[in-house]
Amino acid sequence: MTELTGYRRANGTWGVRNHLLVLPARTAANRAAEEIADAVEGAVAVTHEWEGAPGDPDAELVARTLTGFAANPNVGAVLLVGIDDADRALAGAIAGRGQTVHLVAMAEHGGTAGTVAAGREIAERLRAAIADWPREPMPISALAVGLECGGSDALSGITANPALGIASDRLVAAGATTMLSEVPELVGAEEILAARAVSDEVARRMVAVVHDFERAVEALGVDIRGAQPTPGNIDGGLTTIEEKSLGAAKKAGNAPLTGVIEFAAPGPPDPPGLYVMDTPGHDIEQMVGLVAGGCQIVAFTTGRGTPTGSAIAPCLKISTNTAIFERMAGDIDLDAGRILTGEETLQSMGDRIHDALLAVANGETTASERRGNREFAIRRTHY
Amino acid sequence: MTGHPRPDGRFGVRDHVLVLPSVVCSTNAAERIARESGAVAITHQHGCLHVGDDLRHTERALIGTATNPNVGAVVVVSLGCETIQGRRLARRIEDRGQRVAFVGIQAEGGTERAVAAGVAAVGELRAVLDAIPPEPLPAAAVTVGIDRPRDPLAPALTAALAGRGWAVVDAPGDLSAAESHVALAAAGAQVIVSLRGPGEAPLGFAVCPVIAVARDPALYAALRDDFDLPDEDAERTVADVVARVDATLAGEPTASERRGARDFVLRRLAMTM
């Protein structure tokens, strides 16, 4: 077993990266946050579409998402770029999770230019303060890995997803946490997961989270088949959402289902184990939810090929077929298409993914990290 | 005063090549293309797993932004498997008379090749635009957007702007400022006048100069660098806005353009699937 190392945080969590995150509290701070991160070596920024209008019914969900993202243990310190005093609440919530956070408010610096100048100085200081944070031996129980698929094809449920399931089972057996997500892509697979639940209550919640989604879709009066499967899924040979779901659920292997948690639930969950997080199928909204829930790494299978990455969490990409791996070599890390050619078995590929996840935890970079991918999206539920 | 003539008879007061991701998954590639080529990109979090009205509304917003007269040409950057298919989006933008190039990450074979193709496409489109001489800008070809029609200043401002022979368009009152900027751009406004009340920091938009007017003295004092105009008495403010629109039409950058703000916020009409 590979020994894990990571960054031990003051609040008891463990990071596998040591980022300085420059986070805009609201849309109007996007530009300043980007400029600060561009100017400071080792700083990363995300931008987003949250304006923070007073009375917005999604305020709590968005606050939880931004707070969780900032509190992810891969982040050593946060520079929150706000507008005015109204943003102190978010800074307080991040600090309340045991994260180091400094708020720079645009209204105290005359606007963007002054904020960038002041923010750069603070960011340099924060960066210097975390730069020498040592890597120490890290317990595997502190590791949480998100299980995601995007741009699925007919091979997803045959190669990459079951291989990732084997890796997930090994991680869970060793005491780590893995998180399956994308509830719309579990429609039709809910009973399979519920049957593995550790309790009747968890089984009930597993079924309920899928049925609640189905009822919400009915209430909208729309046909989910307009969006699921996507045009790319259909080109890739998938025919129905149920077929997609049965393949998507394979990412969770055969481990017992320990719990069902809400979007961006403050993590990591206790006890460790396999969890289902209630997220949309949207690749980026769910990735942000998983990372905000404490996942330090996201394992991401893809049939059609996608460059997706997070600003603060390595995203390990696994292709379902060799053709896309070769076409998009710079964006994908591992090729589970080798199972089809007989070069690998499901078990050997699962072991390979498992080992790659531990290597990534220990500092090996993924394709999306080398490319600097940092897609970000905020889930909205009120319209 | 000159403008950039467009094939459909409209005029741009800016001459952007817009790099437009069809989906959030291609935003990083789009940003890199813009950075490496000097074009402007929109960063957004949409394009996949929309249903019903939400799908139609999002597609319309992207097409509307891409066909704003300040945009001389568009490079659509697609992933390939997304709900709002990039090729179809490019075709629909082209159907509106816009110059369009298409780059697909899956089609090209990965981010690096897509970025290279996108940078080359911007270069070709830029050369086409640069070869078209500016022409005198008729007042009737100018549309000014106002993002807050319920502001008490709006009626007098509308009258003064219309008095110059410009068309004036305002946004539905239930939209937030950033959402309304997308709507105004889609409606063809070349310049947006943004009226900002207490606690509302100024915003920018990728393809339209935004003239930010403080409607609160404390707000102006706190964020003056990001404002174009302070909070004054109504008569003075109206006259100043008209003068500032004149200067903007003549090419003077607004505060939002100077700082490179390009906030793109789209209202969702249904949950993401």
mmCIF file of N, CA and C in Angstrom, chain A residues 193-307:
data_model
loop_
_atom_site.group_PDB
_atom_site.id
_atom_site.type_symbol
_atom_site.label_atom_id
_atom_site.label_comp_id
_atom_site.label_asym_id
_atom_site.label_seq_id
_atom_site.Cartn_x
_atom_site.Cartn_y
_atom_site.Cartn_z
ATOM 1 N N LEU A 193 -28.680 0.829 -5.616
ATOM 2 C CA LEU A 193 -27.875 1.480 -4.578
ATOM 3 C C LEU A 193 -28.541 1.333 -3.209
ATOM 4 N N ALA A 194 -29.870 1.466 -3.181
ATOM 5 C CA ALA A 194 -30.587 1.367 -1.901
ATOM 6 C C ALA A 194 -30.397 -0.013 -1.280
ATOM 7 N N ALA A 195 -30.306 -1.029 -2.136
ATOM 8 C CA ALA A 195 -30.156 -2.397 -1.617
ATOM 9 C C ALA A 195 -28.829 -2.577 -0.882
ATOM 10 N N ARG A 196 -27.881 -1.665 -1.152
ATOM 11 C CA ARG A 196 -26.566 -1.767 -0.501
ATOM 12 C C ARG A 196 -26.445 -0.806 0.680
ATOM 13 N N ALA A 197 -27.537 -0.145 1.034
ATOM 14 C CA ALA A 197 -27.471 0.870 2.095
ATOM 15 C C ALA A 197 -27.184 0.227 3.443
ATOM 16 N N VAL A 198 -26.465 0.965 4.296
ATOM 17 C CA VAL A 198 -26.101 0.431 5.615
ATOM 18 C C VAL A 198 -27.288 0.424 6.572
ATOM 19 N N SER A 199 -28.358 1.156 6.226
ATOM 20 C CA SER A 199 -29.528 1.157 7.105
ATOM 21 C C SER A 199 -30.780 1.396 6.278
ATOM 22 N N ASP A 200 -31.924 1.113 6.866
ATOM 23 C CA ASP A 200 -33.190 1.354 6.179
ATOM 24 C C ASP A 200 -33.360 2.841 5.876
ATOM 25 N N GLU A 201 -32.886 3.682 6.801
ATOM 26 C CA GLU A 201 -33.015 5.116 6.628
ATOM 27 C C GLU A 201 -32.208 5.596 5.407
ATOM 28 N N VAL A 202 -30.997 5.090 5.288
ATOM 29 C CA VAL A 202 -30.170 5.470 4.127
ATOM 30 C C VAL A 202 -30.814 4.939 2.839
ATOM 31 N N ALA A 203 -31.352 3.742 2.886
ATOM 32 C CA ALA A 203 -32.026 3.164 1.707
ATOM 33 C C ALA A 203 -33.216 4.038 1.309
ATOM 34 N N ARG A 204 -33.970 4.463 2.324
ATOM 35 C CA ARG A 204 -35.133 5.305 2.057
ATOM 36 C C ARG A 204 -34.710 6.634 1.429
ATOM 37 N N ARG A 205 -33.632 7.197 1.956
ATOM 38 C CA ARG A 205 -33.160 8.489 1.419
ATOM 39 C C ARG A 205 -32.636 8.336 -0.015
ATOM 40 N N MET A 206 -32.012 7.204 -0.294
ATOM 41 C CA MET A 206 -31.480 6.963 -1.645
ATOM 42 C C MET A 206 -32.614 6.950 -2.668
ATOM 43 N N VAL A 207 -33.680 6.258 -2.327
ATOM 44 C CA VAL A 207 -34.822 6.196 -3.236
ATOM 45 C C VAL A 207 -35.506 7.568 -3.299
ATOM 46 N N ALA A 208 -35.591 8.222 -2.154
ATOM 47 C CA ALA A 208 -36.304 9.506 -2.094
ATOM 48 C C ALA A 208 -35.600 10.578 -2.929
ATOM 49 N N VAL A 209 -34.272 10.588 -2.897
ATOM 50 C CA VAL A 209 -33.554 11.658 -3.590
ATOM 51 C C VAL A 209 -33.785 11.561 -5.105
ATOM 52 N N VAL A 210 -33.913 10.342 -5.604
ATOM 53 C CA VAL A 210 -34.185 10.163 -7.038
ATOM 54 C C VAL A 210 -35.648 10.493 -7.341
ATOM 55 N N HIS A 211 -36.540 10.024 -6.474
ATOM 56 C CA HIS A 211 -37.958 10.288 -6.724
ATOM 57 C C HIS A 211 -38.287 11.775 -6.594
ATOM 58 N N ASP A 212 -37.633 12.455 -5.641
ATOM 59 C CA ASP A 212 -37.842 13.903 -5.514
ATOM 60 C C ASP A 212 -37.439 14.616 -6.801
ATOM 61 N N PHE A 213 -36.316 14.161 -7.372
ATOM 62 C CA PHE A 213 -35.868 14.762 -8.631
ATOM 63 C C PHE A 213 -36.910 14.521 -9.723
ATOM 64 N N GLU A 214 -37.396 13.295 -9.808
ATOM 65 C CA GLU A 214 -38.384 12.979 -10.854
ATOM 66 C C GLU A 214 -39.650 13.817 -10.689
ATOM 67 N N ARG A 215 -40.070 14.006 -9.420
ATOM 68 C CA ARG A 215 -41.264 14.823 -9.176
ATOM 69 C C ARG A 215 -41.019 16.285 -9.552
ATOM 70 N N ALA A 216 -39.799 16.775 -9.269
ATOM 71 C CA ALA A 216 -39.477 18.161 -9.616
ATOM 72 C C ALA A 216 -39.510 18.355 -11.130
ATOM 73 N N VAL A 217 -39.053 17.351 -11.849
ATOM 74 C CA VAL A 217 -39.085 17.427 -13.313
ATOM 75 C C VAL A 217 -40.530 17.442 -13.800
ATOM 76 N N GLU A 218 -41.356 16.589 -13.204
ATOM 77 C CA GLU A 218 -42.778 16.555 -13.573
ATOM 78 C C GLU A 218 -43.433 17.909 -13.322
ATOM 79 N N ALA A 219 -43.078 18.502 -12.165
ATOM 80 C CA ALA A 219 -43.671 19.792 -11.804
ATOM 81 C C ALA A 219 -43.296 20.879 -12.809
ATOM 82 N N LEU A 220 -42.109 20.754 -13.395
ATOM 83 C CA LEU A 220 -41.686 21.726 -14.400
ATOM 84 C C LEU A 220 -42.456 21.551 -15.705
ATOM 85 N N GLY A 221 -43.056 20.380 -15.846
ATOM 86 C CA GLY A 221 -43.798 20.095 -17.068
ATOM 87 C C GLY A 221 -42.892 19.890 -18.270
ATOM 88 N N VAL A 222 -41.675 19.440 -18.015
ATOM 89 C CA VAL A 222 -40.748 19.214 -19.129
ATOM 90 C C VAL A 222 -40.454 17.727 -19.246
ATOM 91 N N ASP A 223 -39.896 17.373 -20.362
ATOM 92 C CA ASP A 223 -39.506 15.997 -20.601
ATOM 93 C C ASP A 223 -37.994 15.908 -20.445
ATOM 94 N N ILE A 224 -37.561 15.147 -19.441
ATOM 95 C CA ILE A 224 -36.125 15.041 -19.168
ATOM 96 C C ILE A 224 -35.376 14.525 -20.391
ATOM 97 N N ARG A 225 -36.097 13.823 -21.277
ATOM 98 C CA ARG A 225 -35.417 13.279 -22.455
ATOM 99 C C ARG A 225 -34.933 14.375 -23.407
ATOM 100 N N GLY A 226 -35.404 15.614 -23.159
ATOM 101 C CA GLY A 226 -34.855 16.724 -23.938
ATOM 102 C C GLY A 226 -33.418 17.014 -23.574
ATOM 103 N N ALA A 227 -32.998 16.601 -22.368
ATOM 104 C CA ALA A 227 -31.645 16.901 -21.905
ATOM 105 C C ALA A 227 -30.847 15.651 -21.581
ATOM 106 N N GLN A 228 -31.522 14.591 -21.213
ATOM 107 C CA GLN A 228 -30.845 13.355 -20.802
ATOM 108 C C GLN A 228 -31.387 12.184 -21.605
ATOM 109 N N PRO A 229 -30.589 11.400 -22.308
ATOM 110 C CA PRO A 229 -29.167 11.631 -22.511
ATOM 111 C C PRO A 229 -28.900 12.835 -23.422
ATOM 112 N N THR A 230 -27.687 13.366 -23.389
ATOM 113 C CA THR A 230 -27.312 14.531 -24.199
ATOM 114 C C THR A 230 -27.042 14.097 -25.643
ATOM 115 N N PRO A 231 -26.961 15.087 -26.560
ATOM 116 C CA PRO A 231 -26.637 14.728 -27.945
ATOM 117 C C PRO A 231 -25.357 13.889 -28.057
ATOM 118 N N GLY A 232 -24.355 14.219 -27.244
ATOM 119 C CA GLY A 232 -23.087 13.477 -27.288
ATOM 120 C C GLY A 232 -23.244 12.060 -26.773
ATOM 121 N N ASN A 233 -24.072 11.877 -25.728
ATOM 122 C CA ASN A 233 -24.338 10.529 -25.217
ATOM 123 C C ASN A 233 -24.965 9.675 -26.316
ATOM 124 N N ILE A 234 -25.922 10.303 -27.038
ATOM 125 C CA ILE A 234 -26.653 9.560 -28.080
ATOM 126 C C ILE A 234 -25.708 9.200 -29.227
ATOM 127 N N ASP A 235 -24.864 10.162 -29.633
ATOM 128 C CA ASP A 235 -23.849 9.853 -30.653
ATOM 129 C C ASP A 235 -22.946 8.715 -30.185
ATOM 130 N N GLY A 236 -22.744 8.665 -28.875
ATOM 131 C CA GLY A 236 -21.858 7.639 -28.321
ATOM 132 C C GLY A 236 -22.547 6.307 -28.099
ATOM 133 N N GLY A 237 -23.830 6.215 -28.471
ATOM 134 C CA GLY A 237 -24.487 4.917 -28.447
ATOM 135 C C GLY A 237 -25.427 4.685 -27.281
ATOM 136 N N LEU A 238 -25.608 5.692 -26.412
ATOM 137 C CA LEU A 238 -26.557 5.532 -25.310
ATOM 138 C C LEU A 238 -27.956 5.883 -25.814
ATOM 139 N N THR A 239 -28.965 5.142 -25.324
ATOM 140 C CA THR A 239 -30.311 5.342 -25.869
ATOM 141 C C THR A 239 -31.274 5.980 -24.887
ATOM 142 N N THR A 240 -31.152 5.666 -23.600
ATOM 143 C CA THR A 240 -32.113 6.176 -22.613
ATOM 144 C C THR A 240 -31.375 6.616 -21.356
ATOM 145 N N ILE A 241 -32.066 7.405 -20.511
ATOM 146 C CA ILE A 241 -31.472 7.825 -19.254
ATOM 147 C C ILE A 241 -31.253 6.616 -18.338
ATOM 148 N N GLU A 242 -32.169 5.634 -18.416
ATOM 149 C CA GLU A 242 -31.994 4.450 -17.563
ATOM 150 C C GLU A 242 -30.716 3.706 -17.928
ATOM 151 N N GLU A 243 -30.455 3.585 -19.239
ATOM 152 C CA GLU A 243 -29.239 2.892 -19.679
ATOM 153 C C GLU A 243 -28.000 3.670 -19.208
ATOM 154 N N LYS A 244 -28.082 5.010 -19.340
ATOM 155 C CA LYS A 244 -26.972 5.846 -18.893
ATOM 156 C C LYS A 244 -26.764 5.676 -17.382
ATOM 157 N N SER A 245 -27.885 5.653 -16.643
ATOM 158 C CA SER A 245 -27.816 5.561 -15.182
ATOM 159 C C SER A 245 -27.184 4.250 -14.721
ATOM 160 N N LEU A 246 -27.609 3.140 -15.336
ATOM 161 C CA LEU A 246 -27.084 1.850 -14.898
ATOM 162 C C LEU A 246 -25.570 1.807 -15.098
ATOM 163 N N GLY A 247 -25.104 2.478 -16.148
ATOM 164 C CA GLY A 247 -23.656 2.567 -16.354
ATOM 165 C C GLY A 247 -23.023 3.537 -15.375
ATOM 166 N N ALA A 248 -23.697 4.666 -15.106
ATOM 167 C CA ALA A 248 -23.125 5.693 -14.223
ATOM 168 C C ALA A 248 -22.957 5.162 -12.804
ATOM 169 N N ALA A 249 -23.933 4.356 -12.347
ATOM 170 C CA ALA A 249 -23.888 3.847 -10.977
ATOM 171 C C ALA A 249 -22.724 2.879 -10.763
ATOM 172 N N LYS A 250 -22.179 2.329 -11.867
ATOM 173 C CA LYS A 250 -21.052 1.389 -11.757
ATOM 174 C C LYS A 250 -19.820 2.051 -11.145
ATOM 175 N N LYS A 251 -19.760 3.366 -11.223
ATOM 176 C CA LYS A 251 -18.597 4.071 -10.659
ATOM 177 C C LYS A 251 -18.489 3.835 -9.157
ATOM 178 N N ALA A 252 -19.614 3.489 -8.541
ATOM 179 C CA ALA A 252 -19.634 3.310 -7.085
ATOM 180 C C ALA A 252 -19.332 1.879 -6.677
ATOM 181 N N GLY A 253 -18.930 1.019 -7.611
ATOM 182 C CA GLY A 253 -18.519 -0.337 -7.266
ATOM 183 C C GLY A 253 -19.593 -1.092 -6.532
ATOM 184 N N ASN A 254 -19.172 -1.852 -5.531
ATOM 185 C CA ASN A 254 -20.110 -2.700 -4.783
ATOM 186 C C ASN A 254 -20.070 -2.440 -3.282
ATOM 187 N N ALA A 255 -19.441 -1.360 -2.874
ATOM 188 C CA ALA A 255 -19.307 -1.073 -1.438
ATOM 189 C C ALA A 255 -20.678 -0.751 -0.845
ATOM 190 N N PRO A 256 -20.831 -0.946 0.464
ATOM 191 C CA PRO A 256 -22.073 -0.529 1.120
ATOM 192 C C PRO A 256 -22.270 0.981 0.974
ATOM 193 N N LEU A 257 -23.535 1.396 0.886
ATOM 194 C CA LEU A 257 -23.840 2.830 0.789
ATOM 195 C C LEU A 257 -23.990 3.386 2.201
ATOM 196 N N THR A 258 -23.031 4.243 2.585
ATOM 197 C CA THR A 258 -22.985 4.725 3.972
ATOM 198 C C THR A 258 -23.946 5.881 4.230
ATOM 199 N N GLY A 259 -24.186 6.708 3.180
ATOM 200 C CA GLY A 259 -25.078 7.841 3.417
ATOM 201 C C GLY A 259 -25.456 8.559 2.137
ATOM 202 N N VAL A 260 -26.504 9.360 2.234
ATOM 203 C CA VAL A 260 -26.955 10.219 1.139
ATOM 204 C C VAL A 260 -26.914 11.636 1.679
ATOM 205 N N ILE A 261 -26.157 12.520 1.019
ATOM 206 C CA ILE A 261 -25.935 13.862 1.568
ATOM 207 C C ILE A 261 -26.382 14.937 0.607
ATOM 208 N N GLU A 262 -26.664 16.116 1.138
ATOM 209 C CA GLU A 262 -27.161 17.207 0.304
ATOM 210 C C GLU A 262 -26.008 17.854 -0.464
ATOM 211 N N PHE A 263 -26.357 18.647 -1.467
ATOM 212 C CA PHE A 263 -25.388 19.339 -2.316
ATOM 213 C C PHE A 263 -24.447 20.187 -1.453
ATOM 214 N N ALA A 264 -23.139 19.995 -1.667
ATOM 215 C CA ALA A 264 -22.126 20.788 -0.966
ATOM 216 C C ALA A 264 -22.231 20.666 0.556
ATOM 217 N N ALA A 265 -22.718 19.523 1.024
ATOM 218 C CA ALA A 265 -22.806 19.300 2.476
ATOM 219 C C ALA A 265 -21.417 19.467 3.091
ATOM 220 N N PRO A 266 -21.321 20.211 4.203
ATOM 221 C CA PRO A 266 -20.005 20.406 4.809
ATOM 222 C C PRO A 266 -19.337 19.056 5.085
ATOM 223 N N GLY A 267 -18.114 18.891 4.566
ATOM 224 C CA GLY A 267 -17.455 17.604 4.654
ATOM 225 C C GLY A 267 -16.176 17.693 5.462
ATOM 226 N N PRO A 268 -15.416 16.615 5.513
ATOM 227 C CA PRO A 268 -15.768 15.316 4.938
ATOM 228 C C PRO A 268 -16.803 14.611 5.799
ATOM 229 N N PRO A 269 -17.614 13.716 5.167
ATOM 230 C CA PRO A 269 -18.660 13.048 5.941
ATOM 231 C C PRO A 269 -18.067 12.074 6.951
ATOM 232 N N ASP A 270 -18.804 11.860 8.017
ATOM 233 C CA ASP A 270 -18.362 10.975 9.080
ATOM 234 C C ASP A 270 -19.458 9.946 9.328
ATOM 235 N N PRO A 271 -19.193 8.652 9.338
ATOM 236 C CA PRO A 271 -17.886 8.031 9.135
ATOM 237 C C PRO A 271 -17.500 7.985 7.649
ATOM 238 N N PRO A 272 -16.240 7.668 7.343
ATOM 239 C CA PRO A 272 -15.851 7.486 5.944
ATOM 240 C C PRO A 272 -16.659 6.356 5.303
ATOM 241 N N GLY A 273 -16.643 6.301 3.988
ATOM 242 C CA GLY A 273 -17.378 5.259 3.279
ATOM 243 C C GLY A 273 -17.865 5.784 1.938
ATOM 244 N N LEU A 274 -18.761 5.029 1.312
ATOM 245 C CA LEU A 274 -19.340 5.456 0.039
ATOM 246 C C LEU A 274 -20.586 6.297 0.301
ATOM 247 N N TYR A 275 -20.642 7.465 -0.292
ATOM 248 C CA TYR A 275 -21.791 8.369 -0.148
ATOM 249 C C TYR A 275 -22.359 8.720 -1.520
ATOM 250 N N VAL A 276 -23.621 9.109 -1.538
ATOM 251 C CA VAL A 276 -24.232 9.720 -2.723
ATOM 252 C C VAL A 276 -24.547 11.162 -2.371
ATOM 253 N N MET A 277 -24.032 12.089 -3.179
ATOM 254 C CA MET A 277 -24.369 13.509 -2.986
ATOM 255 C C MET A 277 -25.433 13.904 -3.997
ATOM 256 N N ASP A 278 -26.410 14.673 -3.537
ATOM 257 C CA ASP A 278 -27.522 15.117 -4.380
ATOM 258 C C ASP A 278 -27.074 16.297 -5.259
ATOM 259 N N THR A 279 -26.624 15.982 -6.475
ATOM 260 C CA THR A 279 -26.193 17.048 -7.393
ATOM 261 C C THR A 279 -26.898 16.874 -8.734
ATOM 262 N N PRO A 280 -26.904 17.924 -9.564
ATOM 263 C CA PRO A 280 -27.377 17.759 -10.941
ATOM 264 C C PRO A 280 -26.357 16.949 -11.761
ATOM 265 N N GLY A 281 -26.727 16.626 -12.989
ATOM 266 C CA GLY A 281 -25.815 15.910 -13.882
ATOM 267 C C GLY A 281 -24.768 16.815 -14.510
ATOM 268 N N HIS A 282 -25.051 18.107 -14.521
ATOM 269 C CA HIS A 282 -24.142 19.127 -15.076
ATOM 270 C C HIS A 282 -22.731 18.902 -14.522
ATOM 271 N N ASP A 283 -21.780 18.640 -15.416
ATOM 272 C CA ASP A 283 -20.435 18.232 -14.979
ATOM 273 C C ASP A 283 -19.817 19.212 -13.997
ATOM 274 N N ILE A 284 -19.983 20.498 -14.253
ATOM 275 C CA ILE A 284 -19.250 21.474 -13.460
ATOM 276 C C ILE A 284 -19.994 21.790 -12.166
ATOM 277 N N GLU A 285 -21.318 21.898 -12.233
ATOM 278 C CA GLU A 285 -22.066 22.118 -10.989
ATOM 279 C C GLU A 285 -21.811 20.977 -10.006
ATOM 280 N N GLN A 286 -21.780 19.739 -10.524
ATOM 281 C CA GLN A 286 -21.582 18.616 -9.602
ATOM 282 C C GLN A 286 -20.145 18.578 -9.098
ATOM 283 N N MET A 287 -19.179 18.916 -9.948
ATOM 284 C CA MET A 287 -17.787 18.915 -9.495
ATOM 285 C C MET A 287 -17.604 19.944 -8.378
ATOM 286 N N VAL A 288 -18.200 21.111 -8.546
ATOM 287 C CA VAL A 288 -18.110 22.145 -7.515
ATOM 288 C C VAL A 288 -18.785 21.659 -6.228
ATOM 289 N N GLY A 289 -19.906 20.971 -6.359
ATOM 290 C CA GLY A 289 -20.592 20.418 -5.188
ATOM 291 C C GLY A 289 -19.728 19.406 -4.449
ATOM 292 N N LEU A 290 -19.083 18.515 -5.196
ATOM 293 C CA LEU A 290 -18.220 17.496 -4.587
ATOM 294 C C LEU A 290 -17.028 18.133 -3.879
ATOM 295 N N VAL A 291 -16.411 19.095 -4.540
ATOM 296 C CA VAL A 291 -15.236 19.748 -3.955
ATOM 297 C C VAL A 291 -15.663 20.573 -2.732
ATOM 298 N N ALA A 292 -16.836 21.227 -2.841
ATOM 299 C CA ALA A 292 -17.347 21.981 -1.693
ATOM 300 C C ALA A 292 -17.720 21.035 -0.551
ATOM 301 N N GLY A 293 -17.963 19.773 -0.871
ATOM 302 C CA GLY A 293 -18.269 18.771 0.141
ATOM 303 C C GLY A 293 -17.029 18.111 0.709
ATOM 304 N N GLY A 294 -15.861 18.577 0.301
ATOM 305 C CA GLY A 294 -14.627 18.112 0.920
ATOM 306 C C GLY A 294 -13.801 17.140 0.097
ATOM 307 N N CYS A 295 -14.260 16.785 -1.126
ATOM 308 C CA CYS A 295 -13.444 15.878 -1.944
ATOM 309 C C CYS A 295 -12.148 16.580 -2.345
ATOM 310 N N GLN A 296 -11.021 15.916 -2.106
ATOM 311 C CA GLN A 296 -9.730 16.498 -2.497
ATOM 312 C C GLN A 296 -9.372 16.146 -3.934
ATOM 313 N N ILE A 297 -9.981 15.060 -4.456
ATOM 314 C CA ILE A 297 -9.701 14.601 -5.822
ATOM 315 C C ILE A 297 -11.026 14.210 -6.460
ATOM 316 N N VAL A 298 -11.148 14.446 -7.767
ATOM 317 C CA VAL A 298 -12.303 13.950 -8.505
ATOM 318 C C VAL A 298 -11.798 12.977 -9.563
ATOM 319 N N ALA A 299 -12.347 11.766 -9.576
ATOM 320 C CA ALA A 299 -12.064 10.801 -10.642
ATOM 321 C C ALA A 299 -13.188 10.939 -11.662
ATOM 322 N N PHE A 300 -12.830 11.103 -12.922
ATOM 323 C CA PHE A 300 -13.797 11.543 -13.926
ATOM 324 C C PHE A 300 -13.665 10.659 -15.166
ATOM 325 N N THR A 301 -14.688 9.849 -15.434
ATOM 326 C CA THR A 301 -14.640 9.016 -16.640
ATOM 327 C C THR A 301 -15.323 9.743 -17.788
ATOM 328 N N THR A 302 -14.816 9.509 -19.012
ATOM 329 C CA THR A 302 -15.396 10.203 -20.157
ATOM 330 C C THR A 302 -15.295 9.355 -21.421
ATOM 331 N N GLY A 303 -16.394 9.334 -22.157
ATOM 332 C CA GLY A 303 -16.398 8.606 -23.419
ATOM 333 C C GLY A 303 -16.172 9.528 -24.599
ATOM 334 N N ARG A 304 -16.727 10.734 -24.506
ATOM 335 C CA ARG A 304 -16.624 11.678 -25.627
ATOM 336 C C ARG A 304 -15.386 12.563 -25.500
ATOM 337 N N GLY A 305 -14.856 12.666 -24.269
ATOM 338 C CA GLY A 305 -13.639 13.447 -24.038
ATOM 339 C C GLY A 305 -13.945 14.854 -23.586
ATOM 340 N N THR A 306 -13.365 15.249 -22.457
ATOM 341 C CA THR A 306 -13.612 16.605 -21.953
ATOM 342 C C THR A 306 -12.397 17.091 -21.178
ATOM 343 N N PRO A 307 -12.114 18.379 -21.213
ATOM 344 C CA PRO A 307 -10.928 18.902 -20.529
ATOM 345 C C PRO A 307 -11.140 19.270 -19.066
#
